[in-house]
Short mmCIF file of C-alpha atoms and ligand atoms in Angstrom, two decimals:
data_model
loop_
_atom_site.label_atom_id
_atom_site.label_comp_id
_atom_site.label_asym_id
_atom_site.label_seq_id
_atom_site.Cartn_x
_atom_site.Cartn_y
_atom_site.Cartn_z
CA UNK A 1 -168.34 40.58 -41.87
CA UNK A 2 -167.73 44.36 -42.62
CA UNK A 3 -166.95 44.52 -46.58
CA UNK A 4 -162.71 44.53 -47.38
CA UNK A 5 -160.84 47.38 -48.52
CA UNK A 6 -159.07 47.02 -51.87
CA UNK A 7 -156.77 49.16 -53.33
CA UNK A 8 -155.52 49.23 -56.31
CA UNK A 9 -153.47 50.94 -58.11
CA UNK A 10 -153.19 51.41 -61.99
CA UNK A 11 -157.23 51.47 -61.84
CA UNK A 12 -157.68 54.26 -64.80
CA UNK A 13 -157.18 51.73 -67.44
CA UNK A 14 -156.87 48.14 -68.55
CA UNK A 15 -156.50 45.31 -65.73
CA UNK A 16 -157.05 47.67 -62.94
CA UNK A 17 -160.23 49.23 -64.68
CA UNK A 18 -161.48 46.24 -65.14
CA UNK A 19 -160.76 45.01 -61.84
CA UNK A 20 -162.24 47.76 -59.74
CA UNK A 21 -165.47 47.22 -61.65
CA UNK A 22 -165.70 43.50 -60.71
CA UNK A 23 -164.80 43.97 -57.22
CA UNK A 24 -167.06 46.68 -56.69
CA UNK A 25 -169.95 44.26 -57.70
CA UNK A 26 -168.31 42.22 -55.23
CA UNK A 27 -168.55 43.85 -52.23
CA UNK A 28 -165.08 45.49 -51.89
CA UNK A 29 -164.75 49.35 -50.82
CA UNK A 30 -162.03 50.45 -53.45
CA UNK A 31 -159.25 53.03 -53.11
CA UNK A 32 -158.56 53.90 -56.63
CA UNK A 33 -155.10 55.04 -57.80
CA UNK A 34 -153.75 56.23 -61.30
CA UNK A 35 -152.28 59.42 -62.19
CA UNK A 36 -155.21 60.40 -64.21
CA UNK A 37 -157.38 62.54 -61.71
CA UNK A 38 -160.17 62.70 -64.49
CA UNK A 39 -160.58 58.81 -65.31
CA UNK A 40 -160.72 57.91 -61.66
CA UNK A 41 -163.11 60.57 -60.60
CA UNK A 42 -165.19 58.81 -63.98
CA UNK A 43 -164.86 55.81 -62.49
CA UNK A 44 -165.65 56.75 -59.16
CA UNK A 45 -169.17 58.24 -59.56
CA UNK A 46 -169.77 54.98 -61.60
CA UNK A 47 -169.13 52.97 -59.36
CA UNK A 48 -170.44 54.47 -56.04
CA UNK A 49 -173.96 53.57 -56.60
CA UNK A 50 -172.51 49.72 -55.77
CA UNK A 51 -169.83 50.39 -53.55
CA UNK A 52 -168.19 53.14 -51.55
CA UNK A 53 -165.21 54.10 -53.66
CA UNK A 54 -162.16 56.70 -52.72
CA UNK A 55 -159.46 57.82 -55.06
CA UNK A 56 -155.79 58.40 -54.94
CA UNK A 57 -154.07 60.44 -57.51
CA UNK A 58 -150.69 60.05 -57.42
CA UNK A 59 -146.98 58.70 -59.52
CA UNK A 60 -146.10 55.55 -57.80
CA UNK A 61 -142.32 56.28 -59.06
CA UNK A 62 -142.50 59.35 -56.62
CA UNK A 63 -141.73 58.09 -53.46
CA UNK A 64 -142.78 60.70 -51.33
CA UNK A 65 -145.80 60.86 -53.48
CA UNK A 66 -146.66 57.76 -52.59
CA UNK A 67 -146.11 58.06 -49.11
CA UNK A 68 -147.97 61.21 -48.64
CA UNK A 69 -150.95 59.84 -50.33
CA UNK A 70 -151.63 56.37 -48.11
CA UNK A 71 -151.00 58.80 -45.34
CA UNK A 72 -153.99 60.88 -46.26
CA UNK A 73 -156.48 58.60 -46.39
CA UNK A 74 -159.49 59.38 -43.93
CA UNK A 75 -159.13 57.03 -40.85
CA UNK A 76 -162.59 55.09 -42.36
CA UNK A 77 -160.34 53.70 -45.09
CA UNK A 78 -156.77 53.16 -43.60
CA UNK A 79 -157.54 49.98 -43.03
CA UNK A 80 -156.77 48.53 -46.61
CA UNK A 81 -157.20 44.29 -46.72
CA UNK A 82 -156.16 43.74 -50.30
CA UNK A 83 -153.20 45.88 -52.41
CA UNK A 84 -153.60 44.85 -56.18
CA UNK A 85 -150.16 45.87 -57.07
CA UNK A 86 -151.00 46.72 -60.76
CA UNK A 87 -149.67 49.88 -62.07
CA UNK A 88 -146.72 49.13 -64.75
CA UNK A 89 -146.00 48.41 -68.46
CA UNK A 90 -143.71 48.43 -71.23
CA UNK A 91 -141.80 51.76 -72.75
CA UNK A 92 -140.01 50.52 -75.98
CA UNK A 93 -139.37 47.50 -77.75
CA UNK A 94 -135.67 47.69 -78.98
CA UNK A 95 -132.56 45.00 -78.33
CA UNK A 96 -130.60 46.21 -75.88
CA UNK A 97 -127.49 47.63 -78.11
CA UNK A 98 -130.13 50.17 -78.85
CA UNK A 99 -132.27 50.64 -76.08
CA UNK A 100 -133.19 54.05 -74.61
CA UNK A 101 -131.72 54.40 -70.93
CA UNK A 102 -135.34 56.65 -70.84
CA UNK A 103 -137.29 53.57 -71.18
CA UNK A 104 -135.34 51.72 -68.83
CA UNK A 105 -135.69 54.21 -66.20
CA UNK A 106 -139.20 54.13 -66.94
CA UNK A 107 -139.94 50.23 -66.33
CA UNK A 108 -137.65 49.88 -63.70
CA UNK A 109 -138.97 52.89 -61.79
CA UNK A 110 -142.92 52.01 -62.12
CA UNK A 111 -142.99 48.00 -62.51
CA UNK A 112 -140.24 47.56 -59.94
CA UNK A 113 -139.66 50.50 -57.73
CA UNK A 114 -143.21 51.99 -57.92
CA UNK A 115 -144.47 48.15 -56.83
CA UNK A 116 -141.97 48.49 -53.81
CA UNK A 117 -143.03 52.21 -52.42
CA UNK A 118 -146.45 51.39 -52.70
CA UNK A 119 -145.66 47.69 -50.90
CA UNK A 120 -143.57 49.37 -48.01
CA UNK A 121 -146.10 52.17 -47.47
CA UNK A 122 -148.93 49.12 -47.16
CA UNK A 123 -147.72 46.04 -45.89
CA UNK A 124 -147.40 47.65 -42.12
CA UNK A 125 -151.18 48.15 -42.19
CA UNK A 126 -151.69 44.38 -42.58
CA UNK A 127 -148.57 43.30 -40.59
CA UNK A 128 -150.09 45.31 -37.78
CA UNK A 129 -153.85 42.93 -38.02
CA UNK A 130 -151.82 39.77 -38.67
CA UNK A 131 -154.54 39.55 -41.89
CA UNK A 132 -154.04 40.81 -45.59
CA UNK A 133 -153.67 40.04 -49.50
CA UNK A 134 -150.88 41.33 -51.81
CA UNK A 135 -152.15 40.67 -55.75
CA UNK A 136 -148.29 41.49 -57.06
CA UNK A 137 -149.48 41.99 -61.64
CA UNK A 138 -146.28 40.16 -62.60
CA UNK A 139 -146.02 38.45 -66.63
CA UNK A 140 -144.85 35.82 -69.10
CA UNK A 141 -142.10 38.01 -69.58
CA UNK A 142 -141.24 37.78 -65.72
CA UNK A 143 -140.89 33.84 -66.79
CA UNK A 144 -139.60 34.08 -70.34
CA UNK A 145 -137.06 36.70 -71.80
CA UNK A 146 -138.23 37.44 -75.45
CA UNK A 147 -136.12 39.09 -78.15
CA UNK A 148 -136.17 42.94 -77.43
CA UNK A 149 -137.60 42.43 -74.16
CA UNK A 150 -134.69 42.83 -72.38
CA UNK A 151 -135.77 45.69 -69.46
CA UNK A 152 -139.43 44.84 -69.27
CA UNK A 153 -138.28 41.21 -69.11
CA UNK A 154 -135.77 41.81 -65.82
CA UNK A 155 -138.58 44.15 -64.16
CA UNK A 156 -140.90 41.79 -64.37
CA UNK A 157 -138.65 38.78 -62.89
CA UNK A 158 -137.74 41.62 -60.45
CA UNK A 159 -141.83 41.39 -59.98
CA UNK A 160 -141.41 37.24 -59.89
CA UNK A 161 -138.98 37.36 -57.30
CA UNK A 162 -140.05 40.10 -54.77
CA UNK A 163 -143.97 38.15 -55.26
CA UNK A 164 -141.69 35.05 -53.82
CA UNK A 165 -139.77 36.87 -51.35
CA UNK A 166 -143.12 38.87 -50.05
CA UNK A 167 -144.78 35.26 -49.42
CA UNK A 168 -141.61 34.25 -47.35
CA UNK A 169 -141.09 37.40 -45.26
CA UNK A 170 -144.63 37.57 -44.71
CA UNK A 171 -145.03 33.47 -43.40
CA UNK A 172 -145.34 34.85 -40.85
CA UNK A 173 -148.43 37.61 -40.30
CA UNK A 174 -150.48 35.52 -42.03
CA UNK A 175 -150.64 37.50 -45.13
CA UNK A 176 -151.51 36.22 -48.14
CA UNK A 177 -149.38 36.56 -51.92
CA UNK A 178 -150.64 36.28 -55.10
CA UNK A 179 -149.02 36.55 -58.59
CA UNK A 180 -150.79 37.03 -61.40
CA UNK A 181 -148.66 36.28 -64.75
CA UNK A 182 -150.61 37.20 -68.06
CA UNK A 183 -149.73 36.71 -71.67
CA UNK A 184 -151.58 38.87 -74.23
CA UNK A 185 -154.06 41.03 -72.09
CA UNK A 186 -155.56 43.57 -74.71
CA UNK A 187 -155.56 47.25 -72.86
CA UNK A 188 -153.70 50.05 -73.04
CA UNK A 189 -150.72 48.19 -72.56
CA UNK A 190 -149.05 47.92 -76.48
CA UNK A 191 -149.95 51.84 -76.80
CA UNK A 192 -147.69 52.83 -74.36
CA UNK A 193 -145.30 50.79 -75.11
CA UNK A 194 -145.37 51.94 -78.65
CA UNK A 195 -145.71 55.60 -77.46
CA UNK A 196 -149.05 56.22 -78.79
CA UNK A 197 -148.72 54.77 -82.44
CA UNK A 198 -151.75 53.06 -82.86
CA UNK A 199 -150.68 50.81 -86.08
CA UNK A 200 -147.93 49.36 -84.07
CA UNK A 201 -149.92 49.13 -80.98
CA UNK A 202 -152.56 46.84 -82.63
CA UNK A 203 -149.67 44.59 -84.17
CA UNK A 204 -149.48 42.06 -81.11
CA UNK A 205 -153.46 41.52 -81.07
CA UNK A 206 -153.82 41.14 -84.80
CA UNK A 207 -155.06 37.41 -86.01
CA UNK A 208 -155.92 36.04 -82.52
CA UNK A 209 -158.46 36.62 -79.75
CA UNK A 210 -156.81 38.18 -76.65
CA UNK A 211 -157.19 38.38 -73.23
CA UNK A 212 -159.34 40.61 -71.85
CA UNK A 213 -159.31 43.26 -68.55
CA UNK A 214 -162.02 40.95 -67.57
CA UNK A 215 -160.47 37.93 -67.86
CA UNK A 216 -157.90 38.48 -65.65
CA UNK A 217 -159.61 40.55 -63.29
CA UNK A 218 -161.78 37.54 -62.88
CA UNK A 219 -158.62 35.26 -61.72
CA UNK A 220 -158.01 38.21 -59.05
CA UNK A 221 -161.42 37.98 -57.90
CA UNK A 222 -161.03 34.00 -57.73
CA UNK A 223 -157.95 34.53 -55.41
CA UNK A 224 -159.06 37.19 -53.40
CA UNK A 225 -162.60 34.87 -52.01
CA UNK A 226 -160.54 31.15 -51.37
CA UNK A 227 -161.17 30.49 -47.85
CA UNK A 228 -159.17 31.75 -44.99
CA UNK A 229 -156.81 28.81 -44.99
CA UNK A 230 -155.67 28.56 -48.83
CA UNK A 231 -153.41 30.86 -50.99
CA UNK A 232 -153.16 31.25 -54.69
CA UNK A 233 -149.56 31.95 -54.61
CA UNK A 234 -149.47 31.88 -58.70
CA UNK A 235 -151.11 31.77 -61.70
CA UNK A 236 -149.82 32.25 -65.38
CA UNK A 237 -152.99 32.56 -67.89
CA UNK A 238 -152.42 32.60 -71.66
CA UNK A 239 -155.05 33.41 -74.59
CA UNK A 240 -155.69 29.94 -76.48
CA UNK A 241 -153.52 30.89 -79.18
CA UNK A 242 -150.68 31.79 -77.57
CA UNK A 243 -148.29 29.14 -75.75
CA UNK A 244 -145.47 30.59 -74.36
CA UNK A 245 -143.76 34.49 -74.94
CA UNK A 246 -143.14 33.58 -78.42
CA UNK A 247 -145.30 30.97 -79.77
CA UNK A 248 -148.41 32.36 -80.65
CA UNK A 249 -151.14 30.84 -83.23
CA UNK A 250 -152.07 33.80 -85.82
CA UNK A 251 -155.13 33.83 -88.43
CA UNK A 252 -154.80 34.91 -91.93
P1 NAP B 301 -152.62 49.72 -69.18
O1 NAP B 301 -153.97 49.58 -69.78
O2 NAP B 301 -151.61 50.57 -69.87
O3 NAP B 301 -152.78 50.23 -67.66
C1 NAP B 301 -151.66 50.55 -66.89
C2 NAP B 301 -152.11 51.27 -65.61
O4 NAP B 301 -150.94 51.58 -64.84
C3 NAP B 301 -152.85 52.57 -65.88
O5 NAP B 301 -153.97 52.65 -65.04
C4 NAP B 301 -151.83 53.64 -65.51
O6 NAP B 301 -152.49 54.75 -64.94
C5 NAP B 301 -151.01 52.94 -64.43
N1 NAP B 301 -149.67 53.51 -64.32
C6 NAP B 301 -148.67 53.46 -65.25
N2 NAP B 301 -147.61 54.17 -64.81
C7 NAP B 301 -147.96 54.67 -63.60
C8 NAP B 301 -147.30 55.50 -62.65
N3 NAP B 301 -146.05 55.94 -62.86
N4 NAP B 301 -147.94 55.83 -61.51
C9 NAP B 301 -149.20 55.39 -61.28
N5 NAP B 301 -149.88 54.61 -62.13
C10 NAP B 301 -149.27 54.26 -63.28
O7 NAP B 301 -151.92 48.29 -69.00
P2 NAP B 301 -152.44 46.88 -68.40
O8 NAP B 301 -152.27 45.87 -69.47
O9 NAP B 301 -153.75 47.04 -67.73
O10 NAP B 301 -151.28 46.63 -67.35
C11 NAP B 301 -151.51 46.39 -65.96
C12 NAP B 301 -150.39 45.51 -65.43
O11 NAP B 301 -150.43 44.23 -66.07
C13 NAP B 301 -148.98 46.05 -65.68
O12 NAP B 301 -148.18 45.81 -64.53
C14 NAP B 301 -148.48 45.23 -66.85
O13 NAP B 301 -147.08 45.13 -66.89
C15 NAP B 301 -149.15 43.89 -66.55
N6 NAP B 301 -149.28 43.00 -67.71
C16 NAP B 301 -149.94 43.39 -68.84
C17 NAP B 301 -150.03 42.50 -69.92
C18 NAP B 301 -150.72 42.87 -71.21
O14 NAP B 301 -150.54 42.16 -72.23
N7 NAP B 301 -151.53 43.92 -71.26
C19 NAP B 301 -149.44 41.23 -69.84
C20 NAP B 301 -148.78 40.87 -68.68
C21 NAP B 301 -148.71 41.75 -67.62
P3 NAP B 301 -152.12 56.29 -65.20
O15 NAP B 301 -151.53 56.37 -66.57
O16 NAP B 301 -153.44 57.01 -65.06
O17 NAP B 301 -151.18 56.63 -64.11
#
């Protein structure tokens, strides 16, 4: 069996890096996306000595962006298996009364909209070979609402639902749905959601071992190679100190 195509977007940092990296070793041809041309080029002449790798540089909030870019992908790599819908975060951390409508726009627009253009411009490809794998990055916030969560919260229960709804509408081309729901993944996550201030940024890690890139990019993997015949339709992962959105174990 030819190896499957994987794209994935968000791949310059984080889960995505981290990702791409493991399913390279893997024997999955990658289409890397992020809008950092430099850190996917980095990580594409890494990686090519154990895989064939493309990249995509493109905003998945830009609609026609995003369009334009799946459609100019040489015909050797249009037909993409797997779509690791990973690209998001967090932009803020303020209750709602004084929330920036920026930071709204921002979440909404990348962990909800952005996971939609990318879905519509994809999901045809695999509709069309009755075969395929959505990986939809969704969170504990998309299960728990946590003070001054607010918009990252609803996006990511926007995420929860359209994971669901993708699973139903799809029934029936055989495509399979996957959500992935971490807790506290250590990436580059907390510094953009704290706009670059690294003392605040390090605040949610501090006293506990987080999750890793790794460790959740080895749940995708674990989806992504279950027999024909069975779906992981959802998984929520914690570090051991943490129990829910709030309750989390701290040292010293
Ligand atoms: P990260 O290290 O900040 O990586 C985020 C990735 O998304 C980057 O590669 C970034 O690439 C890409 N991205 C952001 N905005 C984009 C845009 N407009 N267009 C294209 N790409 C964009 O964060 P992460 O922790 O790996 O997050 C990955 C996913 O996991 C997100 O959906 C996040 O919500 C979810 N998650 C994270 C945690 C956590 O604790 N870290 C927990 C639960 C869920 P460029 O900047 O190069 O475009």
């Amino acid at each position: 069996m030819t190896s499957r195509i994987a794209l994935i977007t968000g791949a310059t940092a984080g889960i995505g890096e981290a990702t791409a990296r493991l399913l390279a070793k893997n024997n999955f041809r990658l289409i890397l996306c992020g809008r950092r041309g430099d850190r996917l080029k980095a990580l594409q002449d890494e990686l090519t000595s154990t895989t064939a790798v493309t990249t995509l540089t493109f905003d998945v909030t830009k609609r026609a962006q995003v369009s334009k870019a799946i459609q100019s992908l040489p015909p050797e790599w249009q037909d993409i298996d797997v779509l690791i819908n990973n690209a998001g975060g967090a932009h803020g951390l303020d209750p709602i009364q004084n929330g920036s409508v920026d930071d709204w726009d921002a979440m909404i627009d990348v962990n909800v909209k952005g996971l939609l253009y990318i879905s519509h411009a994809v999901i045809p490809i695999m509709v069309a070979k009755n075969r395929g794998h959505i990986v939809n990055l969704g969170s504990i916030a998309g299960r728990e609402v946590y003070a001054n969560g607010n918009v990252y919260c609803a996006s990511k229960f926007a995420v929860d639902a359209l994971s669901r709804a993708m699973r139903i509408d799809l029934n029936a081309s055989a495509i399979k749905v996957t959500q992935v729901n971490p807790g506290l993944v250590e990436t580059e996550f907390a510094l953009v959601r704290f706009k670059g201030n690294k003392e605040r940024a390090s605040q949610p890690y501090k006293g506990l071992e987080p999750l890793r890139g790794d460790d959740i990019a080895d749940l995708i993997l674990f989806a992504l190679t279950r027999p024909p015949h069975v779906v992981v339709a959802d998984m929520v992962v914690f570090p051991v100190a943490q129990a829910s959105a709030t309750v989390v174990k701290r040292e010293g």
